[in-house]
Coordinates of C-alpha atoms in Angstrom, one line a residue:
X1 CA 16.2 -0.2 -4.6
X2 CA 17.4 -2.8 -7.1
X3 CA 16.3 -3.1 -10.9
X4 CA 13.1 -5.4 -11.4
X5 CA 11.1 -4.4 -8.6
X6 CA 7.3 -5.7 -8.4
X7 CA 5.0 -4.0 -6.4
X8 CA 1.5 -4.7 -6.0
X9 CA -2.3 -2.7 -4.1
X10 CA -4.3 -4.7 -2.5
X11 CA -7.6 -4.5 -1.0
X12 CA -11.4 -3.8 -1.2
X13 CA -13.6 -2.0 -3.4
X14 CA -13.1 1.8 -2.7
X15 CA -10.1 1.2 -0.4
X16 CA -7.7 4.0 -2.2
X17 CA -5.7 1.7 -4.5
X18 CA -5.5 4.0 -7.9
X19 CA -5.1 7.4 -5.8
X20 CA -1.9 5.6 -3.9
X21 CA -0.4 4.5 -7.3
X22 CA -0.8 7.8 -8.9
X23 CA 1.2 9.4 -5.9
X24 CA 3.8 6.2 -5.7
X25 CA 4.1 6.5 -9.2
X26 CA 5.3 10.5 -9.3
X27 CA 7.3 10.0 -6.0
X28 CA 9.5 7.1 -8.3
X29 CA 9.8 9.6 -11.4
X30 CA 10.9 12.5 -8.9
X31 CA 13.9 10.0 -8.0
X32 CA 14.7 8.8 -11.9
X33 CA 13.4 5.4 -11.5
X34 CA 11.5 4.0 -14.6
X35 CA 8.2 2.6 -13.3
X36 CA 5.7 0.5 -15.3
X37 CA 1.8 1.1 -13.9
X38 CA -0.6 -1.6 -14.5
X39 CA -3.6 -3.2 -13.3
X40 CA -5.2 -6.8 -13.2
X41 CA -7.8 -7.9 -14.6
X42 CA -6.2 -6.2 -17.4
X43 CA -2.6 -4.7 -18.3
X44 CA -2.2 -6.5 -21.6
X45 CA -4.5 -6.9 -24.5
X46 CA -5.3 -9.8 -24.0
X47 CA -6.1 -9.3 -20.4
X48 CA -8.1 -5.9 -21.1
X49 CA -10.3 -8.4 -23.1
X50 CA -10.9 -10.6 -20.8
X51 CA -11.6 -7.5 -17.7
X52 CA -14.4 -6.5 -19.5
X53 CA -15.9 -10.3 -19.4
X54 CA -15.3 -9.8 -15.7
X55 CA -16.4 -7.0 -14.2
X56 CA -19.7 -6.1 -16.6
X57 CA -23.0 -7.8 -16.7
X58 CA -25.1 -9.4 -13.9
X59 CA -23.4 -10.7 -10.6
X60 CA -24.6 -14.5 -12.0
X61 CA -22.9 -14.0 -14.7
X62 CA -20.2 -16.5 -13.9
X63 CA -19.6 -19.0 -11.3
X64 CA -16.3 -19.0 -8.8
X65 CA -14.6 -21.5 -10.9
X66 CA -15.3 -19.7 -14.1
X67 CA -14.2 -16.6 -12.9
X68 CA -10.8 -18.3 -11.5
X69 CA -9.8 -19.6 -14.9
X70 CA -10.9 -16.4 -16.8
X71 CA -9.0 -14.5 -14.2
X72 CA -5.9 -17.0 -14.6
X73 CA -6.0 -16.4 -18.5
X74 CA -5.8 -12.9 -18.4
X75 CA -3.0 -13.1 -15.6
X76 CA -1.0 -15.1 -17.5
X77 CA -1.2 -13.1 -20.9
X78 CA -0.5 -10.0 -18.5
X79 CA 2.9 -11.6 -16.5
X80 CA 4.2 -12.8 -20.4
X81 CA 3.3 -10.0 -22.3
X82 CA 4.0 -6.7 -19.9
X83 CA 4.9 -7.7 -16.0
X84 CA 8.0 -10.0 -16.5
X85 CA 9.7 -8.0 -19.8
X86 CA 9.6 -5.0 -17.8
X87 CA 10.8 -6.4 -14.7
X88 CA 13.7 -8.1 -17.0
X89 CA 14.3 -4.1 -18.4
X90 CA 15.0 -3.4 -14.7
X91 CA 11.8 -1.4 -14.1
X92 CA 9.7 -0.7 -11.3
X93 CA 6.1 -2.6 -11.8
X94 CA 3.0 -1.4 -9.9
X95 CA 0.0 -3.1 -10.6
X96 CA -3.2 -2.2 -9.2
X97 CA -4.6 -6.1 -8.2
X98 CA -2.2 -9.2 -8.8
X99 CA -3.0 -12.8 -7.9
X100 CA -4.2 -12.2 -4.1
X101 CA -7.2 -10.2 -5.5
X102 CA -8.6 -14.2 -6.8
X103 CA -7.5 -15.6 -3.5
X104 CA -9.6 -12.7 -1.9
X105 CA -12.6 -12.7 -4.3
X106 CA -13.1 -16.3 -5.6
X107 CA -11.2 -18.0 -2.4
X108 CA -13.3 -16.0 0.4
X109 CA -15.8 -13.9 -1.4
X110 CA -18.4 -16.2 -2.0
X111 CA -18.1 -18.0 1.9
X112 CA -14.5 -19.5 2.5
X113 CA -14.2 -22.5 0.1
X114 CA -10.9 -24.3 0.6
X115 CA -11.6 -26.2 -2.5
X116 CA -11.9 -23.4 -4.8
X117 CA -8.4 -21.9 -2.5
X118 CA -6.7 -24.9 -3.2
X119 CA -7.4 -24.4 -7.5
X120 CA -6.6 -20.6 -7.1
X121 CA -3.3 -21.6 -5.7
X122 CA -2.5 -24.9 -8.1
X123 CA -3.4 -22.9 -11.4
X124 CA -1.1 -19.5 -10.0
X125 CA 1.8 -21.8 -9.8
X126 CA 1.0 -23.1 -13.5
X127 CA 0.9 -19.6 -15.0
X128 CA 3.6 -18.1 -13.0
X129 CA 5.7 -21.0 -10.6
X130 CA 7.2 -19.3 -7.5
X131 CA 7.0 -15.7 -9.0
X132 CA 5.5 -13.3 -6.4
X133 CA 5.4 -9.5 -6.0
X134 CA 8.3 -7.8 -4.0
X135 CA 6.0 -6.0 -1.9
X136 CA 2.1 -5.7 -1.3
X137 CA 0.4 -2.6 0.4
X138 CA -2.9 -4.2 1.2
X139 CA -5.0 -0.4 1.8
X140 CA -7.8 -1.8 4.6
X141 CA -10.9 0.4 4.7
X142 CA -14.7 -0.7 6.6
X143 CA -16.7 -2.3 3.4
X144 CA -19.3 -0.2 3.7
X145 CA -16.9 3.2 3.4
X146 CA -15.4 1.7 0.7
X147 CA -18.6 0.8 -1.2
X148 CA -20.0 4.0 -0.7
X149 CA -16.6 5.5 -2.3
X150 CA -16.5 3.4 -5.3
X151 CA -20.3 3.9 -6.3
X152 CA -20.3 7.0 -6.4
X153 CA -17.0 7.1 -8.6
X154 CA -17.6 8.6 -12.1
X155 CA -17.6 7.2 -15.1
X156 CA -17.0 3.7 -13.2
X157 CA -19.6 1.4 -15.4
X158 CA -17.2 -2.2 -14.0
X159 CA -19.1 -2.7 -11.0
X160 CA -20.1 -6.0 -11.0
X161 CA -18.1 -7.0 -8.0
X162 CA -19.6 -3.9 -6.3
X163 CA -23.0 -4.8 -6.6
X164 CA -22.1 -8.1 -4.8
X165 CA -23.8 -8.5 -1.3
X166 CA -22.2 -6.4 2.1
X167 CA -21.2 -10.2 3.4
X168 CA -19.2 -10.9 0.4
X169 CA -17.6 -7.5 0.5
X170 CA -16.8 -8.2 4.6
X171 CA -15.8 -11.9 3.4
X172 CA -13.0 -9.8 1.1
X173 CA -11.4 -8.2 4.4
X174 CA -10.7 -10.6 6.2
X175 CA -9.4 -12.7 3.5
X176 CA -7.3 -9.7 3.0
X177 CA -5.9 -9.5 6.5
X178 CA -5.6 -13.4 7.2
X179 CA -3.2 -13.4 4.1
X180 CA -0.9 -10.5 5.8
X181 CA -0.6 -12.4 8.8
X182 CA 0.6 -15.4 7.1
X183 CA 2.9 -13.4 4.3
X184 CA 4.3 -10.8 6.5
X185 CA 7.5 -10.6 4.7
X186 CA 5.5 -9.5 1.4
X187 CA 2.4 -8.0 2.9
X188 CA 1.8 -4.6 4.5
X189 CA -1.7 -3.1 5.9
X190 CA -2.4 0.4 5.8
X191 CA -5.0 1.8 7.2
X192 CA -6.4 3.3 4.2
X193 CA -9.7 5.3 6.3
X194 CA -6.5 7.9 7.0
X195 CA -6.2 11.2 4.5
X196 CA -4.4 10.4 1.2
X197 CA -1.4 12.2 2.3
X198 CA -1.3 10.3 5.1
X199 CA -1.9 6.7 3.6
X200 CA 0.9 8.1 1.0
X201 CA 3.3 8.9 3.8
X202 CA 2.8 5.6 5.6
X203 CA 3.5 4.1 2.1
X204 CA 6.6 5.4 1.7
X205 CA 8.0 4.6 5.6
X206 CA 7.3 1.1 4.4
X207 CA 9.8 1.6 1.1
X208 CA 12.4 3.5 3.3
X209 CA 12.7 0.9 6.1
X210 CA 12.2 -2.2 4.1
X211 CA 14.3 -1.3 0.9
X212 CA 16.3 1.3 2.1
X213 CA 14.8 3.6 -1.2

């Protein structure tokens, strides 16, 4: 695997993404590479700032286009201050959530809105031109499975997204899998209802027979 690699997890809410980063992570250390682990909204001060904005307080608390351009801010301060000097250092970046989460949530979540699609995708290519991840494992898991999962996680008081209705959770997934149709070069689905181990082992097959790693 070349220097400056940038891989991103995908999916819905409970879908696996922290456990798989935690393992991907070790399996990267256990073969010498330098990885950088990271997670949007977030990663940066500046972007840790604006998370908890986003995902406290009431599910009214913001309209789509608010949340867009308070997501954009804190993806920009993240790609400047953290994602792009540690790519340029030669690391291995895994973030848990890039720029297809807004596409996902703000694009699809509230009812498929190609307005609001078409200012997700004009303000990304202000903040970061034709940057994109390397890779992205979108995990795919029923809404409700997930929902269940992540509720009952401990010590998770950022559940503002969770509390959203089942339709805008089921309006996530398929957001999720119409955008690894269209970017299948980029995008992998896992089925992420399988054991740990085996989401992990699928994982890796992907790294193997893409990037030969």
């Amino acid at each position: 695997m070349e220097a400056g690699f940038f891989i991103t997890f995908e999916g819905g809410e409970g879908s696996g993404k922290s456990t798989q980063i935690k393992l991907l992570e070790k399996w990267f250390e256990r073969k010498g590479i330098n990885t950088l682990i990271t997670r949007e909204p977030g990663g940066s001060v500046g972007g840790e700032e604006i998370r908890s904005l986003l995902l406290r307080g009431g599910t009214d608390r913001w309209d789509q286009l608010t949340e867009i351009l308070l997501f954009s801010a804190a993806r920009r301060d993240h790609l400047t201050k953290k994602i792009w000097p540690a790519l340029n250092e030669g690391k291995v970046v895994i973030s848990d959530r890039f720029a297809d989460s807004t596409y996902a949530y703000q694009g699809f979540g509230y009812g498929k809105d190609q307005n609001m699609i078409q200012i997700v995708d004009q303000l990304y290519t202000m903040i970061a031109g034709t940057f994109k991840p390397n890779l992205t494992i979108v995990l795919d898991i029923d809404p409700q499975i997930g929902l269940r999962r992540s509720i009952n996680r401990a010590g998770n008081d950022e559940q503002r997204f969770e509390e959203m209705d089942l339709q805008f959770h089921r309006n996530l997934r398929e957001a999720y899998l119409s955008l690894a149709l269209r970017e299948k070069d980029r995008c992998v689905v896992i089925d992420g209802n399988q054991t740990p181990d085996k989401v992990h082992t699928d994982i890796l097959k992907i790294l193997e027979e893409r990037f030969k790693c």
